[in-house]
Structure formats: structure tokens, C-alpha cells
GROMACS .gro file of C-alpha atoms in nm:
model
  334
    1UNK     CA    1  -6.195   2.367   7.387
    2UNK     CA    2  -5.972   2.511   7.115
    3UNK     CA    3  -6.006   2.253   6.838
    4UNK     CA    4  -5.784   2.192   6.536
    5UNK     CA    5  -5.988   2.003   6.275
    6UNK     CA    6  -5.698   1.942   6.036
    7UNK     CA    7  -5.425   1.723   6.186
    8UNK     CA    8  -5.270   1.410   6.040
    9UNK     CA    9  -5.157   1.062   6.139
   10UNK     CA   10  -4.912   0.841   5.950
   11UNK     CA   11  -4.957   0.463   5.944
   12UNK     CA   12  -4.624   0.304   5.841
   13UNK     CA   13  -4.730  -0.054   5.918
   14UNK     CA   14  -5.042  -0.022   5.706
   15UNK     CA   15  -4.842   0.109   5.412
   16UNK     CA   16  -4.590  -0.174   5.449
   17UNK     CA   17  -4.873  -0.426   5.429
   18UNK     CA   18  -5.019  -0.258   5.120
   19UNK     CA   19  -4.676  -0.267   4.959
   20UNK     CA   20  -4.637  -0.636   5.051
   21UNK     CA   21  -4.971  -0.720   4.891
   22UNK     CA   22  -4.945  -0.518   4.569
   23UNK     CA   23  -4.583  -0.410   4.514
   24UNK     CA   24  -4.637  -0.338   4.145
   25UNK     CA   25  -4.931  -0.106   4.210
   26UNK     CA   26  -4.738   0.076   4.483
   27UNK     CA   27  -4.449   0.124   4.240
   28UNK     CA   28  -4.687   0.262   3.975
   29UNK     CA   29  -4.833   0.504   4.228
   30UNK     CA   30  -4.485   0.617   4.331
   31UNK     CA   31  -4.401   0.684   3.967
   32UNK     CA   32  -4.714   0.897   3.932
   33UNK     CA   33  -4.610   1.094   4.240
   34UNK     CA   34  -4.267   1.155   4.084
   35UNK     CA   35  -4.431   1.287   3.770
   36UNK     CA   36  -4.677   1.503   3.960
   37UNK     CA   37  -4.437   1.648   4.217
   38UNK     CA   38  -4.094   1.634   4.055
   39UNK     CA   39  -3.789   1.468   4.207
   40UNK     CA   40  -3.667   1.783   4.383
   41UNK     CA   41  -3.990   1.831   4.577
   42UNK     CA   42  -4.012   1.463   4.667
   43UNK     CA   43  -3.662   1.474   4.812
   44UNK     CA   44  -3.743   1.780   5.022
   45UNK     CA   45  -4.073   1.628   5.133
   46UNK     CA   46  -3.906   1.301   5.228
   47UNK     CA   47  -3.665   1.475   5.463
   48UNK     CA   48  -3.942   1.694   5.602
   49UNK     CA   49  -4.171   1.402   5.680
   50UNK     CA   50  -3.884   1.201   5.823
   51UNK     CA   51  -3.810   1.474   6.075
   52UNK     CA   52  -4.175   1.478   6.182
   53UNK     CA   53  -4.233   1.105   6.225
   54UNK     CA   54  -4.271   1.129   6.605
   55UNK     CA   55  -4.548   1.390   6.575
   56UNK     CA   56  -4.713   1.181   6.302
   57UNK     CA   57  -4.710   0.853   6.494
   58UNK     CA   58  -4.654   0.900   6.868
   59UNK     CA   59  -4.940   1.028   7.081
   60UNK     CA   60  -4.703   1.173   7.342
   61UNK     CA   61  -4.523   1.384   7.084
   62UNK     CA   62  -4.860   1.490   6.940
   63UNK     CA   63  -4.997   1.604   7.275
   64UNK     CA   64  -4.678   1.794   7.358
   65UNK     CA   65  -4.699   1.978   7.026
   66UNK     CA   66  -5.065   2.056   7.086
   67UNK     CA   67  -4.979   2.201   7.426
   68UNK     CA   68  -4.713   2.420   7.265
   69UNK     CA   69  -4.968   2.548   7.013
   70UNK     CA   70  -5.238   2.608   7.272
   71UNK     CA   71  -5.466   2.350   7.111
   72UNK     CA   72  -5.693   2.146   7.339
   73UNK     CA   73  -5.831   1.899   7.084
   74UNK     CA   74  -5.736   1.769   6.742
   75UNK     CA   75  -5.949   1.595   6.483
   76UNK     CA   76  -5.703   1.335   6.361
   77UNK     CA   77  -5.714   1.210   6.001
   78UNK     CA   78  -5.462   1.006   5.806
   79UNK     CA   79  -5.206   1.163   5.579
   80UNK     CA   80  -5.370   1.157   5.234
   81UNK     CA   81  -5.103   0.923   5.097
   82UNK     CA   82  -5.308   0.655   5.275
   83UNK     CA   83  -5.608   0.704   5.044
   84UNK     CA   84  -5.471   0.458   4.785
   85UNK     CA   85  -5.721   0.575   4.519
   86UNK     CA   86  -5.583   0.318   4.275
   87UNK     CA   87  -5.646   0.017   4.501
   88UNK     CA   88  -5.872  -0.261   4.368
   89UNK     CA   89  -6.195  -0.325   4.555
   90UNK     CA   90  -6.088  -0.591   4.803
   91UNK     CA   91  -5.771  -0.410   4.905
   92UNK     CA   92  -5.944  -0.072   4.917
   93UNK     CA   93  -6.209  -0.199   5.158
   94UNK     CA   94  -5.946  -0.366   5.377
   95UNK     CA   95  -5.747  -0.040   5.385
   96UNK     CA   96  -6.054   0.157   5.489
   97UNK     CA   97  -6.150  -0.082   5.768
   98UNK     CA   98  -5.794  -0.111   5.895
   99UNK     CA   99  -5.743   0.265   5.880
  100UNK     CA  100  -6.062   0.318   6.077
  101UNK     CA  101  -5.937   0.073   6.340
  102UNK     CA  102  -5.597   0.237   6.368
  103UNK     CA  103  -5.738   0.590   6.383
  104UNK     CA  104  -5.977   0.485   6.659
  105UNK     CA  105  -5.694   0.321   6.850
  106UNK     CA  106  -5.479   0.634   6.827
  107UNK     CA  107  -5.762   0.860   6.942
  108UNK     CA  108  -5.841   0.622   7.229
  109UNK     CA  109  -5.495   0.691   7.376
  110UNK     CA  110  -5.615   1.043   7.463
  111UNK     CA  111  -5.994   1.045   7.421
  112UNK     CA  112  -6.035   1.378   7.598
  113UNK     CA  113  -5.809   1.545   7.342
  114UNK     CA  114  -5.832   1.349   7.017
  115UNK     CA  115  -6.125   1.289   6.782
  116UNK     CA  116  -6.079   1.049   6.493
  117UNK     CA  117  -6.188   1.071   6.129
  118UNK     CA  118  -6.186   0.752   5.922
  119UNK     CA  119  -6.175   0.688   5.548
  120UNK     CA  120  -6.389   0.528   5.278
  121UNK     CA  121  -6.289   0.376   4.940
  122UNK     CA  122  -6.405   0.665   4.721
  123UNK     CA  123  -6.310   0.486   4.399
  124UNK     CA  124  -6.556   0.206   4.481
  125UNK     CA  125  -6.889   0.383   4.546
  126UNK     CA  126  -7.077   0.057   4.598
  127UNK     CA  127  -6.863  -0.019   4.907
  128UNK     CA  128  -6.856   0.326   5.064
  129UNK     CA  129  -7.163   0.310   5.288
  130UNK     CA  130  -7.048  -0.004   5.468
  131UNK     CA  131  -6.710   0.158   5.536
  132UNK     CA  132  -6.879   0.478   5.655
  133UNK     CA  133  -7.093   0.272   5.894
  134UNK     CA  134  -6.778   0.096   6.015
  135UNK     CA  135  -6.615   0.431   6.091
  136UNK     CA  136  -6.912   0.590   6.268
  137UNK     CA  137  -7.105   0.300   6.419
  138UNK     CA  138  -6.829   0.041   6.441
  139UNK     CA  139  -6.538   0.255   6.558
  140UNK     CA  140  -6.706   0.559   6.709
  141UNK     CA  141  -6.531   0.805   6.479
  142UNK     CA  142  -6.675   1.151   6.412
  143UNK     CA  143  -6.666   1.127   6.034
  144UNK     CA  144  -6.449   1.042   5.738
  145UNK     CA  145  -6.184   1.209   5.527
  146UNK     CA  146  -6.220   1.195   5.147
  147UNK     CA  147  -6.016   1.318   4.853
  148UNK     CA  148  -6.133   1.553   4.579
  149UNK     CA  149  -6.171   1.264   4.334
  150UNK     CA  150  -6.060   0.903   4.293
  151UNK     CA  151  -6.014   0.740   3.955
  152UNK     CA  152  -6.324   0.820   3.750
  153UNK     CA  153  -6.531   0.918   4.056
  154UNK     CA  154  -6.597   1.290   4.095
  155UNK     CA  155  -6.794   1.419   4.391
  156UNK     CA  156  -7.087   1.490   4.157
  157UNK     CA  157  -7.104   1.120   4.060
  158UNK     CA  158  -7.458   0.983   4.097
  159UNK     CA  159  -7.311   0.664   4.244
  160UNK     CA  160  -7.220   0.863   4.557
  161UNK     CA  161  -7.581   0.952   4.638
  162UNK     CA  162  -7.620   0.671   4.897
  163UNK     CA  163  -7.301   0.791   5.067
  164UNK     CA  164  -7.417   1.150   5.095
  165UNK     CA  165  -7.756   1.039   5.225
  166UNK     CA  166  -7.601   0.811   5.487
  167UNK     CA  167  -7.346   1.072   5.596
  168UNK     CA  168  -7.626   1.322   5.650
  169UNK     CA  169  -7.836   1.064   5.835
  170UNK     CA  170  -7.549   0.981   6.071
  171UNK     CA  171  -7.452   1.345   6.124
  172UNK     CA  172  -7.101   1.247   6.015
  173UNK     CA  173  -6.838   1.506   5.930
  174UNK     CA  174  -6.698   1.467   5.577
  175UNK     CA  175  -6.352   1.624   5.569
  176UNK     CA  176  -6.254   1.711   5.210
  177UNK     CA  177  -5.876   1.692   5.170
  178UNK     CA  178  -5.725   1.648   4.820
  179UNK     CA  179  -5.448   1.405   4.739
  180UNK     CA  180  -5.270   1.480   4.416
  181UNK     CA  181  -5.377   1.708   4.134
  182UNK     CA  182  -5.494   1.603   3.790
  183UNK     CA  183  -5.281   1.876   3.631
  184UNK     CA  184  -4.991   1.631   3.678
  185UNK     CA  185  -4.661   1.734   3.515
  186UNK     CA  186  -4.765   2.096   3.469
  187UNK     CA  187  -4.704   2.134   3.843
  188UNK     CA  188  -4.384   1.930   3.873
  189UNK     CA  189  -4.153   2.217   3.974
  190UNK     CA  190  -4.136   2.495   4.234
  191UNK     CA  191  -4.365   2.284   4.461
  192UNK     CA  192  -4.660   2.393   4.249
  193UNK     CA  193  -4.806   2.046   4.304
  194UNK     CA  194  -4.900   2.164   4.652
  195UNK     CA  195  -4.916   2.544   4.639
  196UNK     CA  196  -5.137   2.548   4.328
  197UNK     CA  197  -5.254   2.187   4.311
  198UNK     CA  198  -5.424   2.162   4.649
  199UNK     CA  199  -5.630   2.483   4.619
  200UNK     CA  200  -5.724   2.386   4.264
  201UNK     CA  201  -5.847   2.043   4.367
  202UNK     CA  202  -6.049   2.190   4.655
  203UNK     CA  203  -6.217   2.435   4.417
  204UNK     CA  204  -6.296   2.168   4.158
  205UNK     CA  205  -6.435   1.923   4.414
  206UNK     CA  206  -6.654   2.181   4.586
  207UNK     CA  207  -6.780   2.302   4.247
  208UNK     CA  208  -6.886   1.947   4.159
  209UNK     CA  209  -7.081   1.929   4.486
  210UNK     CA  210  -7.248   2.265   4.436
  211UNK     CA  211  -7.332   2.261   4.067
  212UNK     CA  212  -7.457   1.901   4.075
  213UNK     CA  213  -7.713   1.989   4.342
  214UNK     CA  214  -7.567   1.753   4.603
  215UNK     CA  215  -7.619   2.013   4.875
  216UNK     CA  216  -7.978   2.068   4.762
  217UNK     CA  217  -8.060   1.699   4.789
  218UNK     CA  218  -7.872   1.650   5.117
  219UNK     CA  219  -7.900   1.974   5.315
  220UNK     CA  220  -7.789   1.803   5.636
  221UNK     CA  221  -7.440   1.728   5.506
  222UNK     CA  222  -7.151   1.854   5.718
  223UNK     CA  223  -6.865   1.901   5.472
  224UNK     CA  224  -6.547   2.063   5.602
  225UNK     CA  225  -6.308   2.179   5.328
  226UNK     CA  226  -5.936   2.180   5.397
  227UNK     CA  227  -5.715   2.472   5.293
  228UNK     CA  228  -5.999   2.721   5.324
  229UNK     CA  229  -6.181   2.559   5.033
  230UNK     CA  230  -5.899   2.643   4.794
  231UNK     CA  231  -5.965   2.903   4.528
  232UNK     CA  232  -6.344   2.874   4.519
  233UNK     CA  233  -6.443   3.115   4.801
  234UNK     CA  234  -6.215   3.378   4.650
  235UNK     CA  235  -6.354   3.354   4.295
  236UNK     CA  236  -6.713   3.263   4.371
  237UNK     CA  237  -6.846   3.556   4.168
  238UNK     CA  238  -6.738   3.379   3.850
  239UNK     CA  239  -6.936   3.073   3.952
  240UNK     CA  240  -7.241   3.290   4.018
  241UNK     CA  241  -7.204   3.448   3.676
  242UNK     CA  242  -7.195   3.106   3.507
  243UNK     CA  243  -7.507   2.999   3.701
  244UNK     CA  244  -7.693   3.308   3.581
  245UNK     CA  245  -7.601   3.288   3.211
  246UNK     CA  246  -7.525   2.923   3.130
  247UNK     CA  247  -7.808   2.667   3.127
  248UNK     CA  248  -7.571   2.374   3.183
  249UNK     CA  249  -7.454   2.539   3.507
  250UNK     CA  250  -7.806   2.568   3.652
  251UNK     CA  251  -7.847   2.222   3.804
  252UNK     CA  252  -7.832   2.366   4.155
  253UNK     CA  253  -8.134   2.555   4.285
  254UNK     CA  254  -7.957   2.872   4.393
  255UNK     CA  255  -7.654   3.081   4.301
  256UNK     CA  256  -7.332   2.900   4.397
  257UNK     CA  257  -7.229   3.166   4.647
  258UNK     CA  258  -7.527   3.079   4.867
  259UNK     CA  259  -7.388   2.730   4.925
  260UNK     CA  260  -7.073   2.863   5.088
  261UNK     CA  261  -7.291   2.918   5.395
  262UNK     CA  262  -7.376   2.546   5.395
  263UNK     CA  263  -7.012   2.435   5.397
  264UNK     CA  264  -6.734   2.469   5.652
  265UNK     CA  265  -6.380   2.590   5.579
  266UNK     CA  266  -6.062   2.552   5.779
  267UNK     CA  267  -5.814   2.833   5.843
  268UNK     CA  268  -5.515   2.685   5.658
  269UNK     CA  269  -5.496   2.988   5.429
  270UNK     CA  270  -5.175   3.147   5.566
  271UNK     CA  271  -5.323   3.495   5.554
  272UNK     CA  272  -5.541   3.691   5.799
  273UNK     CA  273  -5.702   3.875   5.507
  274UNK     CA  274  -5.813   3.540   5.365
  275UNK     CA  275  -5.962   3.439   5.701
  276UNK     CA  276  -6.161   3.762   5.711
  277UNK     CA  277  -6.282   3.698   5.356
  278UNK     CA  278  -6.398   3.347   5.447
  279UNK     CA  279  -6.598   3.495   5.733
  280UNK     CA  280  -6.746   3.752   5.497
  281UNK     CA  281  -6.855   3.510   5.224
  282UNK     CA  282  -6.941   3.202   5.435
  283UNK     CA  283  -7.024   3.343   5.777
  284UNK     CA  284  -6.848   3.323   6.111
  285UNK     CA  285  -7.032   2.999   6.189
  286UNK     CA  286  -6.871   2.822   5.890
  287UNK     CA  287  -6.500   2.872   5.963
  288UNK     CA  288  -6.305   2.630   6.184
  289UNK     CA  289  -5.949   2.622   6.309
  290UNK     CA  290  -5.710   2.405   6.110
  291UNK     CA  291  -5.334   2.364   6.103
  292UNK     CA  292  -5.237   2.077   5.867
  293UNK     CA  293  -5.036   1.941   6.160
  294UNK     CA  294  -4.747   1.867   6.147
  295UNK     CA  295  -4.645   1.929   5.786
  296UNK     CA  296  -4.432   2.220   5.672
  297UNK     CA  297  -4.716   2.369   5.464
  298UNK     CA  298  -4.929   2.388   5.776
  299UNK     CA  299  -4.960   2.662   6.035
  300UNK     CA  300  -4.694   2.668   6.304
  301UNK     CA  301  -4.912   2.881   6.531
  302UNK     CA  302  -5.271   2.834   6.410
  303UNK     CA  303  -5.432   2.996   6.713
  304UNK     CA  304  -5.225   3.314   6.679
  305UNK     CA  305  -5.321   3.349   6.311
  306UNK     CA  306  -5.690   3.348   6.399
  307UNK     CA  307  -5.649   3.576   6.698
  308UNK     CA  308  -5.450   3.819   6.483
  309UNK     CA  309  -5.704   3.832   6.200
  310UNK     CA  310  -5.884   4.135   6.341
  311UNK     CA  311  -6.219   3.965   6.383
  312UNK     CA  312  -6.474   4.044   6.655
  313UNK     CA  313  -6.398   3.847   6.971
  314UNK     CA  314  -6.718   3.645   6.936
  315UNK     CA  315  -6.620   3.535   6.584
  316UNK     CA  316  -6.270   3.444   6.697
  317UNK     CA  317  -6.394   3.220   6.975
  318UNK     CA  318  -6.642   3.048   6.745
  319UNK     CA  319  -6.367   2.972   6.495
  320UNK     CA  320  -6.130   2.847   6.762
  321UNK     CA  321  -6.379   2.630   6.949
  322UNK     CA  322  -6.754   2.669   6.915
  323UNK     CA  323  -6.801   2.584   6.549
  324UNK     CA  324  -6.614   2.254   6.571
  325UNK     CA  325  -6.805   2.159   6.885
  326UNK     CA  326  -7.135   2.237   6.712
  327UNK     CA  327  -7.043   2.013   6.417
  328UNK     CA  328  -7.022   1.714   6.651
  329UNK     CA  329  -7.338   1.778   6.850
  330UNK     CA  330  -7.579   1.599   6.618
  331UNK     CA  331  -7.368   1.299   6.522
  332UNK     CA  332  -7.490   0.948   6.583
  333UNK     CA  333  -7.275   0.768   6.838
  334UNK     CA  334  -7.160   0.408   6.810
   0.00000   0.00000   0.00000
């Protein structure tokens, strides 16, 4: 089955409840988004999302769009605005559990075509494992979606060790999808908050995982990076150089480039040359079809991009279907 691992769901009722509970915190978060994105981009994004509400909320519209794209299955994850990385502990846990419930309910409307990914409260490491268990064991989801950081929690944070261990034990997919960029106002024009910010955040987050030795300690992790892993796979030689010459960069056992073959990368790179490069540096087994459905920065015809990348037929079919199927084979079922 041709599988798109990067497709989103919007939860308006959940957001309305969050806003009802903590209106001041929602207003503060909205102000941060204005500073990070700029008013012009927020206005354009608002109209864009508004026009796509049916695809983001209605399973019938989703399935029709999948048919038009030639996609048999989607892994459905929430739009990253539902991460709420600023939420206090009680609210953050409620959001995670409710999101997991709603994702599972949406996927259950078309179980032969939709696979759900839940969320965890990344900013509260001590509560993550219970929310991961809820997603996988409680709701039957295939994994969870996380951001590149949340508050003071980077992916190299020692407090996340129980989460990585449990994710590996459950065979859960961890879908890395940034929300926001810490460069803030430097990216507040020309839509740099997305075009530069997202690839930057992917590269930073993956570098934290690699250099901190997370992948050494938890070799069974199944981490899928959105947006082709951002800039990291395309500048990995610089990371290798640092590992060779800088003692503080030698906390991983091997050169950083070797870990690209222990990660998975989606095809939301908008360029067939970039897809071929991902195959070269990570291997054909580590690339999976993604679209960023249904946002405007996604791929309108994700299958055609992969088929037109000039790869051997065997590689193409693995990217379109086989690799995603293999990622789910060893997961623990509810």
C-alpha cells in the first residue's frame, strides 16, 4: 500500500477547550506566533488553513484527496499547533490524552486506510511515558509525534531517557515534526519562519539526538524526521568533521553520518535531487513517502515526485510502500 507518513489533522474543539481553560496563556502563545511569523504570513496562513478545513477535519474529504493523490494509507498526526509546549503539567497531560483519543477516533473511521500517531507532553518529561503508553497500549496508535524542543527540554535531555527506552521497547514510531523556531523575529518576514525555520529545527533536534548518544543507547528507536531531516543530511560532513576534531562533540560512538542510516526521513523536500541524496546518505530503506497533507508547503503530488526522482524501481517501491510497512511490523499492539 502506498503510504504517506506525514499527514495532519486539526482539532478545533480541543483548541477551543484549551482556550476556555487558559485564555491568557493562549493569548501569550498567539503573540509569540506573531513575533515569530510576522503578521503578513499569519494572514496568508489563516486563509490557507481556512480553505483546507474539510481535508483537515472530515474523513470523507481526506479519503477523496488521498484517492486523487494515489495514496492508499496515511499516517495521521495532529497539526503541530496542537503541541501546546507552554502548557502547565495538568493541562499538557489532558491535551495529550484527549489528542490520542481523537486521533484514534478519526483513524477508526477508515481503519484500512488511516494509521494514527498520538502526542506526548514533551515539556514535562516525567509524564511522557504514561502518555506514550496511553497512545500505544490504550488507543492502539502506531507511535507519537513530537516537536524539536519544548521549553527547556532538548531531545538530548537526560530526563527523556525513560521515554526513548519505552518507545524502543514498544516498537513505537516517533515522528519528529518541529513547531516554531527559536530564531524568532529573525525569521518574521518572507515566510522564513517555515522555509528556513523548519529545516533548521529538524537539523538541531537530530543533532541533539546523535551527538548525545541517544541512538547508541537506544538502537531500536524508530525516529522518522519530517521535511527530509531538514538541513542535517545535506551538511553532515561538517558534523563528521566536528566529531573528529572536537572532544566535546565525541559523545556518540561513531561519526554522525553513520547515524543517518539509523533514522528515517520523509520526502517533503520538494526536489528530486534531494530525494536521491537522502537515498545516497541514509539508504533506500530509510526514506519514506511524506506529503505534509494538506498544507500549502506540502507536496501536491507526492507519489509523482518520488516516481520522477530517477531511482531504481526497487528503491521507488520501498519508499512509496515497503519502508513504512516495515516500520510498523515490530510494534506492540494494544
